[in-house]
Amino acid sequence: MSTERPAVIRHAVMPGGITPNWTDYDGLRSRFSWGQARRELEGLPGGGLNIAWEAVERHARGVAASRIALRFLGQDSVSTLTYAELSAASNRFANVLRQLGVARGETVFLLAGRIPALYIAMLGAFKNGNVVCPLFSAFGPEPIATRMRLGDARVLVTTEPLYRRKIAQLREQLPGLRHVLLASADGQLAAAPAAIPEGTHDLDALMRNASAGFETVATTEDDLALLHFTSGTTGTPKGALHVHGAVVTHWASGKYALDLHDGDIFWCTADPGWVTGTSYGIIAPLLHGVTSIIDVAEFDVQRWYDILAQQQVSVWYTAPTAIRMMMKAGPGPARNHRYPQLRFIASVGEPLNPEAVWWGQDVFGLPVHDNWWQTETGGIMIANTPGFDIKPGSMGRPLPGIDACIVERNEAGEIRVIEQPGQQGELALRRGWPSMLRGYLHNEERYRKCFADGLYLSGDLARRDADGYYWFVGRSDDVIKSAGHLVGPFEVESALMEHPAVAEAGVIGKPDPTIGESIKAFVSLKSGVQASEALRMDLLAHARSRLGAAVAPKEIDFLPVLPRTRSGKIMRRLLKARELGLPEGDISTLEAGA
Ligand code: ATP
Ligand code: MG
């Protein structure tokens, strides 16, 4: 059964003796201002602010020019781009856009695996003043077309195989799409020029003929830069709009939440089709002049351990779903290596069960540091960072420049801030941090509803304890009302995950005439563990002893895998719809096979 673990993990000296960038919690928070953080960046030569300038040009013109910015791990090859090379390549791409007559403010969609062209195109499009929308390349044709129509796509950068499989058939439905640029995948030319599909351009040829010099368009901090669709965990994905000014949050959170230092080898495992893969898979590490590892392959337990060791990753930013899959595989694959360079591990996207925090400690000698944010917040807001103690199960504390609070609404819809620690309510942030969303695409009303009394309302429920740590309870849509209790699924899932047989758990409420909702859990088991009636009884008993009868699930079903979004979030709404025989709703982001 589960071993009792302490409630706090004291912060420890990091391997290499590196001092964290943030060691005095209140001191830095009181000294910090966004204006001052902005002054740490360079700004465009003529004034203004542009993400690509800060991420690339600043370094390409300085001492970091020959440093490796991006290291791409292909299936059996490695390629790199230095800051100077990334500058030249993104300039070429910006010139391609200019030559095609793509105007400032128009939207450039990116649909590709994690290949160099994707990164080059994003930065080049920023330089040309375009709004970039990266899409996850595993989406099917319909979700792609819907997002491109909504986002008024003018340009699409993709690869020839993806174009043939997903776009060609829908092209007529996208009359606004003027240019399709086909990049070679993995450095291989996609097709002989003559075989390039009709109505598309060979991007490599255009790039070869374009100049490597480009003067970044004079964007300001209020100009739109990014369109990101949310994960669709709770419903139809929303298009969140972000501005160039967001780069100030990316810089500050890269420094204080991810603790990036000169010389770091950083690996963010998220795909740029999700906000994490852009804010932290591209922008933040470049801002700090470090080297990023980009794995073009999909998740594989042994490959990931190999990468951590062989690439000498020092800071690793990943997601609970990946950690749970690594836990599921058992400790064997980790033991082929040692990881002396690894000094900091962070996670985002879903609640991080305490078992997963401890897994890091057991396997790497480093706990996993959970942090919280959303597509809408554009960057990390609440975090566990290496200078402070961790309370496993907590998301940590607000970053410098971020004022968080817990609020409740009364029947008239008025907001009241709950000062009392320990009380559950909606997590809210004082508005005004630089990467706050500036709108939902074509949905002004939904956007307005996010704000009240100078606060941004996150839609997540949480508690703050007396030490200022925030604890995730659940999304307001997922919270279960059972026999007069408000039960957050996370608490129940974490208790189930303490059981040695359990790899993952998803918990829902089922309508019940007597108690409002009864709690049901879906569980997937660790490899090698067989489902059985005896195990089910054991799990029910374990949950009752950990949680008490009122909060423990009444029913447990075994599933080989839980339905997840492609960004790795358990889709409780789908578990519920399937359980109740209701329509499944928008499943455009559902992971295949789930
Ligand atoms: P949609 O808004 O379309 O339903 P989504 O909210 O899952 O999808 P994202 O913006 O990708 O889309 O995810 C943000 C959400 O993920 C948060 O609101 C929160 O519910 C969850 N989340 C992120 N980080 C954490 C964390 N550390 N702990 C708990 N939940 C987290
Ligand atoms: Mg959301």
mmCIF file with all atom_site columns, N, CA and C and ligand atoms in Angstrom, residues 230-238 347-352 370-376 395 458 460 472 475 567 569, ligand 1:
data_model
loop_
_atom_site.group_PDB
_atom_site.id
_atom_site.type_symbol
_atom_site.label_atom_id
_atom_site.label_alt_id
_atom_site.label_comp_id
_atom_site.label_asym_id
_atom_site.label_entity_id
_atom_site.label_seq_id
_atom_site.pdbx_PDB_ins_code
_atom_site.Cartn_x
_atom_site.Cartn_y
_atom_site.Cartn_z
_atom_site.occupancy
_atom_site.B_iso_or_equiv
_atom_site.pdbx_formal_charge
_atom_site.auth_seq_id
_atom_site.auth_comp_id
_atom_site.auth_asym_id
_atom_site.auth_atom_id
_atom_site.pdbx_PDB_model_num
ATOM   1   N N   . THR A 1 230 ? -7.481  27.015 -27.213 1.00 0.00 ? 230 THR A N   1
ATOM   2   C CA  . THR A 1 230 ? -7.395  26.287 -25.939 1.00 0.00 ? 230 THR A CA  1
ATOM   3   C C   . THR A 1 230 ? -7.509  24.785 -26.214 1.00 0.00 ? 230 THR A C   1
ATOM   4   N N   . SER A 1 231 ? -7.327  23.986 -25.170 1.00 0.00 ? 231 SER A N   1
ATOM   5   C CA  . SER A 1 231 ? -7.254  22.537 -25.349 1.00 0.00 ? 231 SER A CA  1
ATOM   6   C C   . SER A 1 231 ? -8.591  21.869 -25.641 1.00 0.00 ? 231 SER A C   1
ATOM   7   N N   . GLY A 1 232 ? -9.693  22.562 -25.387 1.00 0.00 ? 232 GLY A N   1
ATOM   8   C CA  . GLY A 1 232 ? -10.997 21.929 -25.623 1.00 0.00 ? 232 GLY A CA  1
ATOM   9   C C   . GLY A 1 232 ? -11.342 20.876 -24.584 1.00 0.00 ? 232 GLY A C   1
ATOM   10  N N   . THR A 1 233 ? -10.792 21.020 -23.388 1.00 0.00 ? 233 THR A N   1
ATOM   11  C CA  . THR A 1 233 ? -11.075 20.049 -22.335 1.00 0.00 ? 233 THR A CA  1
ATOM   12  C C   . THR A 1 233 ? -12.521 20.176 -21.867 1.00 0.00 ? 233 THR A C   1
ATOM   13  N N   . THR A 1 234 ? -12.999 21.409 -21.773 1.00 0.00 ? 234 THR A N   1
ATOM   14  C CA  . THR A 1 234 ? -14.341 21.601 -21.236 1.00 0.00 ? 234 THR A CA  1
ATOM   15  C C   . THR A 1 234 ? -15.387 21.890 -22.317 1.00 0.00 ? 234 THR A C   1
ATOM   16  N N   . GLY A 1 235 ? -14.993 22.054 -23.557 1.00 0.00 ? 235 GLY A N   1
ATOM   17  C CA  . GLY A 1 235 ? -15.973 22.348 -24.601 1.00 0.00 ? 235 GLY A CA  1
ATOM   18  C C   . GLY A 1 235 ? -15.258 22.744 -25.875 1.00 0.00 ? 235 GLY A C   1
ATOM   19  N N   . THR A 1 236 ? -15.959 23.495 -26.728 1.00 0.00 ? 236 THR A N   1
ATOM   20  C CA  . THR A 1 236 ? -15.347 23.907 -27.986 1.00 0.00 ? 236 THR A CA  1
ATOM   21  C C   . THR A 1 236 ? -14.131 24.791 -27.714 1.00 0.00 ? 236 THR A C   1
ATOM   22  N N   . PRO A 1 237 ? -12.991 24.495 -28.361 1.00 0.00 ? 237 PRO A N   1
ATOM   23  C CA  . PRO A 1 237 ? -11.808 25.316 -28.113 1.00 0.00 ? 237 PRO A CA  1
ATOM   24  C C   . PRO A 1 237 ? -12.049 26.790 -28.437 1.00 0.00 ? 237 PRO A C   1
ATOM   25  N N   . LYS A 1 238 ? -11.455 27.656 -27.620 1.00 0.00 ? 238 LYS A N   1
ATOM   26  C CA  . LYS A 1 238 ? -11.596 29.101 -27.812 1.00 0.00 ? 238 LYS A CA  1
ATOM   27  C C   . LYS A 1 238 ? -10.282 29.643 -28.365 1.00 0.00 ? 238 LYS A C   1
ATOM   28  N N   . SER A 1 347 ? 6.451   21.078 -14.290 1.00 0.00 ? 347 SER A N   1
ATOM   29  C CA  . SER A 1 347 ? 5.331   20.443 -14.984 1.00 0.00 ? 347 SER A CA  1
ATOM   30  C C   . SER A 1 347 ? 4.148   21.390 -15.033 1.00 0.00 ? 347 SER A C   1
ATOM   31  N N   . VAL A 1 348 ? 3.368   21.269 -16.093 1.00 0.00 ? 348 VAL A N   1
ATOM   32  C CA  . VAL A 1 348 ? 2.152   22.092 -16.207 1.00 0.00 ? 348 VAL A CA  1
ATOM   33  C C   . VAL A 1 348 ? 1.086   21.366 -16.992 1.00 0.00 ? 348 VAL A C   1
ATOM   34  N N   . GLY A 1 349 ? -0.133  21.818 -16.866 1.00 0.00 ? 349 GLY A N   1
ATOM   35  C CA  . GLY A 1 349 ? -1.203  21.378 -17.769 1.00 0.00 ? 349 GLY A CA  1
ATOM   36  C C   . GLY A 1 349 ? -2.352  20.714 -17.070 1.00 0.00 ? 349 GLY A C   1
ATOM   37  N N   . GLU A 1 350 ? -2.041  20.050 -15.997 1.00 0.00 ? 350 GLU A N   1
ATOM   38  C CA  . GLU A 1 350 ? -3.053  19.335 -15.239 1.00 0.00 ? 350 GLU A CA  1
ATOM   39  C C   . GLU A 1 350 ? -2.568  19.307 -13.814 1.00 0.00 ? 350 GLU A C   1
ATOM   40  N N   . PRO A 1 351 ? -3.468  18.964 -12.891 1.00 0.00 ? 351 PRO A N   1
ATOM   41  C CA  . PRO A 1 351 ? -2.958  18.829 -11.527 1.00 0.00 ? 351 PRO A CA  1
ATOM   42  C C   . PRO A 1 351 ? -1.882  17.762 -11.461 1.00 0.00 ? 351 PRO A C   1
ATOM   43  N N   . LEU A 1 352 ? -0.864  18.032 -10.693 1.00 0.00 ? 352 LEU A N   1
ATOM   44  C CA  . LEU A 1 352 ? 0.238   17.075 -10.554 1.00 0.00 ? 352 LEU A CA  1
ATOM   45  C C   . LEU A 1 352 ? 0.047   16.350 -9.222  1.00 0.00 ? 352 LEU A C   1
ATOM   46  N N   . ASP A 1 370 ? 5.378   21.675 -9.776  1.00 0.00 ? 370 ASP A N   1
ATOM   47  C CA  . ASP A 1 370 ? 4.153   21.959 -10.522 1.00 0.00 ? 370 ASP A CA  1
ATOM   48  C C   . ASP A 1 370 ? 4.004   23.465 -10.732 1.00 0.00 ? 370 ASP A C   1
ATOM   49  N N   . ASN A 1 371 ? 3.471   23.845 -11.891 1.00 0.00 ? 371 ASN A N   1
ATOM   50  C CA  . ASN A 1 371 ? 3.047   25.240 -12.022 1.00 0.00 ? 371 ASN A CA  1
ATOM   51  C C   . ASN A 1 371 ? 1.729   25.336 -12.776 1.00 0.00 ? 371 ASN A C   1
ATOM   52  N N   . TRP A 1 372 ? 1.085   26.476 -12.615 1.00 0.00 ? 372 TRP A N   1
ATOM   53  C CA  . TRP A 1 372 ? -0.279  26.647 -13.143 1.00 0.00 ? 372 TRP A CA  1
ATOM   54  C C   . TRP A 1 372 ? -0.366  27.851 -14.065 1.00 0.00 ? 372 TRP A C   1
ATOM   55  N N   . TRP A 1 373 ? -1.003  27.667 -15.166 1.00 0.00 ? 373 TRP A N   1
ATOM   56  C CA  . TRP A 1 373 ? -1.403  28.777 -16.038 1.00 0.00 ? 373 TRP A CA  1
ATOM   57  C C   . TRP A 1 373 ? -2.364  28.240 -17.078 1.00 0.00 ? 373 TRP A C   1
ATOM   58  N N   . GLN A 1 374 ? -2.784  29.099 -17.994 1.00 0.00 ? 374 GLN A N   1
ATOM   59  C CA  . GLN A 1 374 ? -3.787  28.728 -19.001 1.00 0.00 ? 374 GLN A CA  1
ATOM   60  C C   . GLN A 1 374 ? -3.408  29.374 -20.332 1.00 0.00 ? 374 GLN A C   1
ATOM   61  N N   . THR A 1 375 ? -4.041  28.897 -21.395 1.00 0.00 ? 375 THR A N   1
ATOM   62  C CA  . THR A 1 375 ? -3.849  29.545 -22.695 1.00 0.00 ? 375 THR A CA  1
ATOM   63  C C   . THR A 1 375 ? -4.122  31.049 -22.544 1.00 0.00 ? 375 THR A C   1
ATOM   64  N N   . GLU A 1 376 ? -5.141  31.366 -21.763 1.00 0.00 ? 376 GLU A N   1
ATOM   65  C CA  . GLU A 1 376 ? -5.558  32.758 -21.615 1.00 0.00 ? 376 GLU A CA  1
ATOM   66  C C   . GLU A 1 376 ? -4.509  33.606 -20.892 1.00 0.00 ? 376 GLU A C   1
ATOM   67  N N   . MET A 1 395 ? 0.069   23.841 -6.342  1.00 0.00 ? 395 MET A N   1
ATOM   68  C CA  . MET A 1 395 ? 0.603   24.438 -7.578  1.00 0.00 ? 395 MET A CA  1
ATOM   69  C C   . MET A 1 395 ? 1.694   25.461 -7.275  1.00 0.00 ? 395 MET A C   1
ATOM   70  N N   . SER A 1 458 ? -10.565 32.809 -13.623 1.00 0.00 ? 458 SER A N   1
ATOM   71  C CA  . SER A 1 458 ? -9.946  31.721 -14.386 1.00 0.00 ? 458 SER A CA  1
ATOM   72  C C   . SER A 1 458 ? -10.887 30.571 -14.724 1.00 0.00 ? 458 SER A C   1
ATOM   73  N N   . ASP A 1 460 ? -11.209 28.120 -12.781 1.00 0.00 ? 460 ASP A N   1
ATOM   74  C CA  . ASP A 1 460 ? -10.682 26.999 -11.994 1.00 0.00 ? 460 ASP A CA  1
ATOM   75  C C   . ASP A 1 460 ? -10.988 27.253 -10.516 1.00 0.00 ? 460 ASP A C   1
ATOM   76  N N   . PHE A 1 472 ? -5.073  23.304 -6.266  1.00 0.00 ? 472 PHE A N   1
ATOM   77  C CA  . PHE A 1 472 ? -6.099  23.150 -7.313  1.00 0.00 ? 472 PHE A CA  1
ATOM   78  C C   . PHE A 1 472 ? -7.194  22.218 -6.800  1.00 0.00 ? 472 PHE A C   1
ATOM   79  N N   . ARG A 1 475 ? -11.810 22.117 -12.165 1.00 0.00 ? 475 ARG A N   1
ATOM   80  C CA  . ARG A 1 475 ? -12.412 23.152 -13.005 1.00 0.00 ? 475 ARG A CA  1
ATOM   81  C C   . ARG A 1 475 ? -13.825 23.338 -12.514 1.00 0.00 ? 475 ARG A C   1
ATOM   82  N N   . SER A 1 567 ? -3.314  17.543 -25.985 1.00 0.00 ? 567 SER A N   1
ATOM   83  C CA  . SER A 1 567 ? -2.327  18.208 -25.133 1.00 0.00 ? 567 SER A CA  1
ATOM   84  C C   . SER A 1 567 ? -2.189  17.475 -23.805 1.00 0.00 ? 567 SER A C   1
ATOM   85  N N   . LYS A 1 569 ? -4.653  16.241 -21.485 1.00 0.00 ? 569 LYS A N   1
ATOM   86  C CA  . LYS A 1 569 ? -5.522  16.444 -20.326 1.00 0.00 ? 569 LYS A CA  1
ATOM   87  C C   . LYS A 1 569 ? -6.649  15.425 -20.311 1.00 0.00 ? 569 LYS A C   1
HETATM 88  P P1  . ATP B 2 .   ? -10.674 24.563 -22.607 1.00 0.00 ? 1   ATP B P1  1
HETATM 89  O O1  . ATP B 2 .   ? -10.523 25.930 -22.004 1.00 0.00 ? 1   ATP B O1  1
HETATM 90  O O2  . ATP B 2 .   ? -10.836 24.585 -24.077 1.00 0.00 ? 1   ATP B O2  1
HETATM 91  O O3  . ATP B 2 .   ? -11.664 23.706 -21.911 1.00 0.00 ? 1   ATP B O3  1
HETATM 92  P P2  . ATP B 2 .   ? -8.216  23.913 -21.259 1.00 0.00 ? 1   ATP B P2  1
HETATM 93  O O4  . ATP B 2 .   ? -8.690  24.819 -20.188 1.00 0.00 ? 1   ATP B O4  1
HETATM 94  O O5  . ATP B 2 .   ? -7.769  22.536 -20.859 1.00 0.00 ? 1   ATP B O5  1
HETATM 95  O O6  . ATP B 2 .   ? -9.285  23.776 -22.416 1.00 0.00 ? 1   ATP B O6  1
HETATM 96  P P3  . ATP B 2 .   ? -5.640  25.110 -21.552 1.00 0.00 ? 1   ATP B P3  1
HETATM 97  O O7  . ATP B 2 .   ? -5.645  26.574 -21.575 1.00 0.00 ? 1   ATP B O7  1
HETATM 98  O O8  . ATP B 2 .   ? -4.644  24.379 -22.365 1.00 0.00 ? 1   ATP B O8  1
HETATM 99  O O9  . ATP B 2 .   ? -7.019  24.595 -22.038 1.00 0.00 ? 1   ATP B O9  1
HETATM 100 O O10 . ATP B 2 .   ? -5.454  24.582 -20.079 1.00 0.00 ? 1   ATP B O10 1
HETATM 101 C C1  . ATP B 2 .   ? -5.573  25.403 -18.930 1.00 0.00 ? 1   ATP B C1  1
HETATM 102 C C2  . ATP B 2 .   ? -6.215  24.628 -17.817 1.00 0.00 ? 1   ATP B C2  1
HETATM 103 O O11 . ATP B 2 .   ? -5.416  23.477 -17.477 1.00 0.00 ? 1   ATP B O11 1
HETATM 104 C C3  . ATP B 2 .   ? -6.344  25.375 -16.530 1.00 0.00 ? 1   ATP B C3  1
HETATM 105 O O12 . ATP B 2 .   ? -7.467  26.228 -16.527 1.00 0.00 ? 1   ATP B O12 1
HETATM 106 C C4  . ATP B 2 .   ? -6.452  24.250 -15.511 1.00 0.00 ? 1   ATP B C4  1
HETATM 107 O O13 . ATP B 2 .   ? -7.767  23.757 -15.424 1.00 0.00 ? 1   ATP B O13 1
HETATM 108 C C5  . ATP B 2 .   ? -5.541  23.203 -16.100 1.00 0.00 ? 1   ATP B C5  1
HETATM 109 N N1  . ATP B 2 .   ? -4.198  23.305 -15.482 1.00 0.00 ? 1   ATP B N1  1
HETATM 110 C C6  . ATP B 2 .   ? -3.084  23.834 -15.994 1.00 0.00 ? 1   ATP B C6  1
HETATM 111 N N2  . ATP B 2 .   ? -2.057  23.724 -15.141 1.00 0.00 ? 1   ATP B N2  1
HETATM 112 C C7  . ATP B 2 .   ? -2.530  23.130 -14.048 1.00 0.00 ? 1   ATP B C7  1
HETATM 113 C C8  . ATP B 2 .   ? -1.965  22.734 -12.791 1.00 0.00 ? 1   ATP B C8  1
HETATM 114 N N3  . ATP B 2 .   ? -0.695  22.924 -12.526 1.00 0.00 ? 1   ATP B N3  1
HETATM 115 N N4  . ATP B 2 .   ? -2.788  22.168 -11.894 1.00 0.00 ? 1   ATP B N4  1
HETATM 116 C C9  . ATP B 2 .   ? -4.083  21.966 -12.169 1.00 0.00 ? 1   ATP B C9  1
HETATM 117 N N5  . ATP B 2 .   ? -4.664  22.298 -13.309 1.00 0.00 ? 1   ATP B N5  1
HETATM 118 C C10 . ATP B 2 .   ? -3.906  22.872 -14.246 1.00 0.00 ? 1   ATP B C10 1
#
